Amino acid sequence: MTRRLAVTGVAAVAVALPFVADTYTVTVGARILALGLLAVAVHLLSTRTLQASLGHGAYFGVGGYTTALLAQSGHDSAPCS
């Protein structure tokens, strides 16, 4: 019961956040949710199937490297701007 309530609360905050917060808070919230999704995917893969995945790390690394290159060339890091 409490787990379902916690998931519902997080979902409600994620849905309401863009309507009540400024751009910076929404960007930080989106990054937190994306990293949380990555952590859940790795956790499920490694604990349920007992497999180690380097694929998640590779995609995450390519995304970070691309973001760093774009930031150095002067592009904005906000995805929807």
mmCIF file of C-alpha atoms in Angstrom:
data_model
loop_
_atom_site.group_PDB
_atom_site.id
_atom_site.type_symbol
_atom_site.label_atom_id
_atom_site.label_comp_id
_atom_site.label_asym_id
_atom_site.label_seq_id
_atom_site.Cartn_x
_atom_site.Cartn_y
_atom_site.Cartn_z
ATOM 1 C CA MET A 1 0.000 0.000 0.000
ATOM 2 C CA THR A 2 2.716 2.513 0.902
ATOM 3 C CA ARG A 3 4.740 1.638 -2.193
ATOM 4 C CA ARG A 4 1.774 2.317 -4.444
ATOM 5 C CA LEU A 5 1.200 5.609 -2.643
ATOM 6 C CA ALA A 6 4.854 6.602 -3.120
ATOM 7 C CA VAL A 7 4.763 5.790 -6.843
ATOM 8 C CA THR A 8 1.533 7.749 -7.231
ATOM 9 C CA GLY A 9 3.073 10.717 -5.407
ATOM 10 C CA VAL A 10 6.178 10.747 -7.589
ATOM 11 C CA ALA A 11 4.044 10.486 -10.726
ATOM 12 C CA ALA A 12 1.835 13.353 -9.553
ATOM 13 C CA VAL A 13 4.844 15.570 -8.877
ATOM 14 C CA ALA A 14 6.360 14.701 -12.271
ATOM 15 C CA VAL A 15 3.136 15.617 -14.069
ATOM 16 C CA ALA A 16 2.499 18.828 -12.110
ATOM 17 C CA LEU A 17 6.082 20.123 -12.095
ATOM 18 C CA PRO A 18 6.092 21.788 -15.553
ATOM 19 C CA PHE A 19 2.954 23.766 -14.698
ATOM 20 C CA VAL A 20 4.104 25.198 -11.365
ATOM 21 C CA ALA A 21 7.903 25.513 -11.584
ATOM 22 C CA ASP A 22 10.404 27.588 -13.510
ATOM 23 C CA THR A 23 12.521 26.312 -16.401
ATOM 24 C CA TYR A 24 15.570 25.456 -14.291
ATOM 25 C CA THR A 25 13.566 23.341 -11.856
ATOM 26 C CA VAL A 26 11.849 21.496 -14.703
ATOM 27 C CA THR A 27 15.220 20.785 -16.351
ATOM 28 C CA VAL A 28 16.700 19.456 -13.110
ATOM 29 C CA GLY A 29 13.569 17.377 -12.473
ATOM 30 C CA ALA A 30 13.733 15.876 -15.957
ATOM 31 C CA ARG A 31 17.375 14.944 -15.465
ATOM 32 C CA ILE A 32 16.601 13.356 -12.104
ATOM 33 C CA LEU A 33 13.820 11.281 -13.654
ATOM 34 C CA ALA A 34 16.051 10.219 -16.570
ATOM 35 C CA LEU A 35 18.859 9.131 -14.246
ATOM 36 C CA GLY A 36 16.337 7.343 -12.044
ATOM 37 C CA LEU A 37 15.011 5.469 -15.056
ATOM 38 C CA LEU A 38 18.547 4.455 -15.979
ATOM 39 C CA ALA A 39 19.184 3.233 -12.441
ATOM 40 C CA VAL A 40 15.968 1.205 -12.380
ATOM 41 C CA ALA A 41 16.780 -0.393 -15.748
ATOM 42 C CA VAL A 42 20.261 -1.419 -14.636
ATOM 43 C CA HIS A 43 18.928 -2.676 -11.313
ATOM 44 C CA LEU A 44 16.256 -4.811 -12.960
ATOM 45 C CA LEU A 45 18.685 -6.219 -15.491
ATOM 46 C CA SER A 46 21.383 -7.047 -12.976
ATOM 47 C CA THR A 47 19.219 -8.458 -10.171
ATOM 48 C CA ARG A 48 16.426 -10.241 -12.005
ATOM 49 C CA THR A 49 18.446 -11.846 -14.789
ATOM 50 C CA LEU A 50 21.848 -11.931 -13.072
ATOM 51 C CA GLN A 51 23.458 -10.357 -16.131
ATOM 52 C CA ALA A 52 25.871 -7.480 -16.269
ATOM 53 C CA SER A 53 25.123 -4.941 -18.984
ATOM 54 C CA LEU A 54 27.713 -2.715 -20.565
ATOM 55 C CA GLY A 55 25.160 -1.465 -23.082
ATOM 56 C CA HIS A 56 23.560 0.941 -20.618
ATOM 57 C CA GLY A 57 26.936 2.424 -19.797
ATOM 58 C CA ALA A 58 27.843 2.751 -23.460
ATOM 59 C CA TYR A 59 24.683 4.690 -24.343
ATOM 60 C CA PHE A 60 25.039 6.833 -21.239
ATOM 61 C CA GLY A 61 28.689 7.549 -22.101
ATOM 62 C CA VAL A 62 27.924 8.452 -25.718
ATOM 63 C CA GLY A 63 25.189 10.799 -24.548
ATOM 64 C CA GLY A 64 27.496 12.475 -22.035
ATOM 65 C CA TYR A 65 30.313 12.814 -24.568
ATOM 66 C CA THR A 66 27.953 14.312 -27.154
ATOM 67 C CA THR A 67 26.559 16.743 -24.599
ATOM 68 C CA ALA A 68 30.074 17.850 -23.614
ATOM 69 C CA LEU A 69 31.037 18.442 -27.264
ATOM 70 C CA LEU A 70 27.874 20.445 -27.888
ATOM 71 C CA ALA A 71 28.432 22.500 -24.731
ATOM 72 C CA GLN A 72 31.995 23.321 -25.791
ATOM 73 C CA SER A 73 30.813 24.524 -29.192
ATOM 74 C CA GLY A 74 28.325 26.908 -27.572
ATOM 75 C CA HIS A 75 25.032 25.055 -27.940
ATOM 76 C CA ASP A 76 22.447 25.302 -25.192
ATOM 77 C CA SER A 77 22.019 22.144 -23.122
ATOM 78 C CA ALA A 78 18.263 22.548 -22.668
ATOM 79 C CA PRO A 79 16.551 19.980 -24.926
ATOM 80 C CA CYS A 80 13.380 21.982 -25.596
ATOM 81 C CA SER A 81 14.772 25.501 -25.954
#
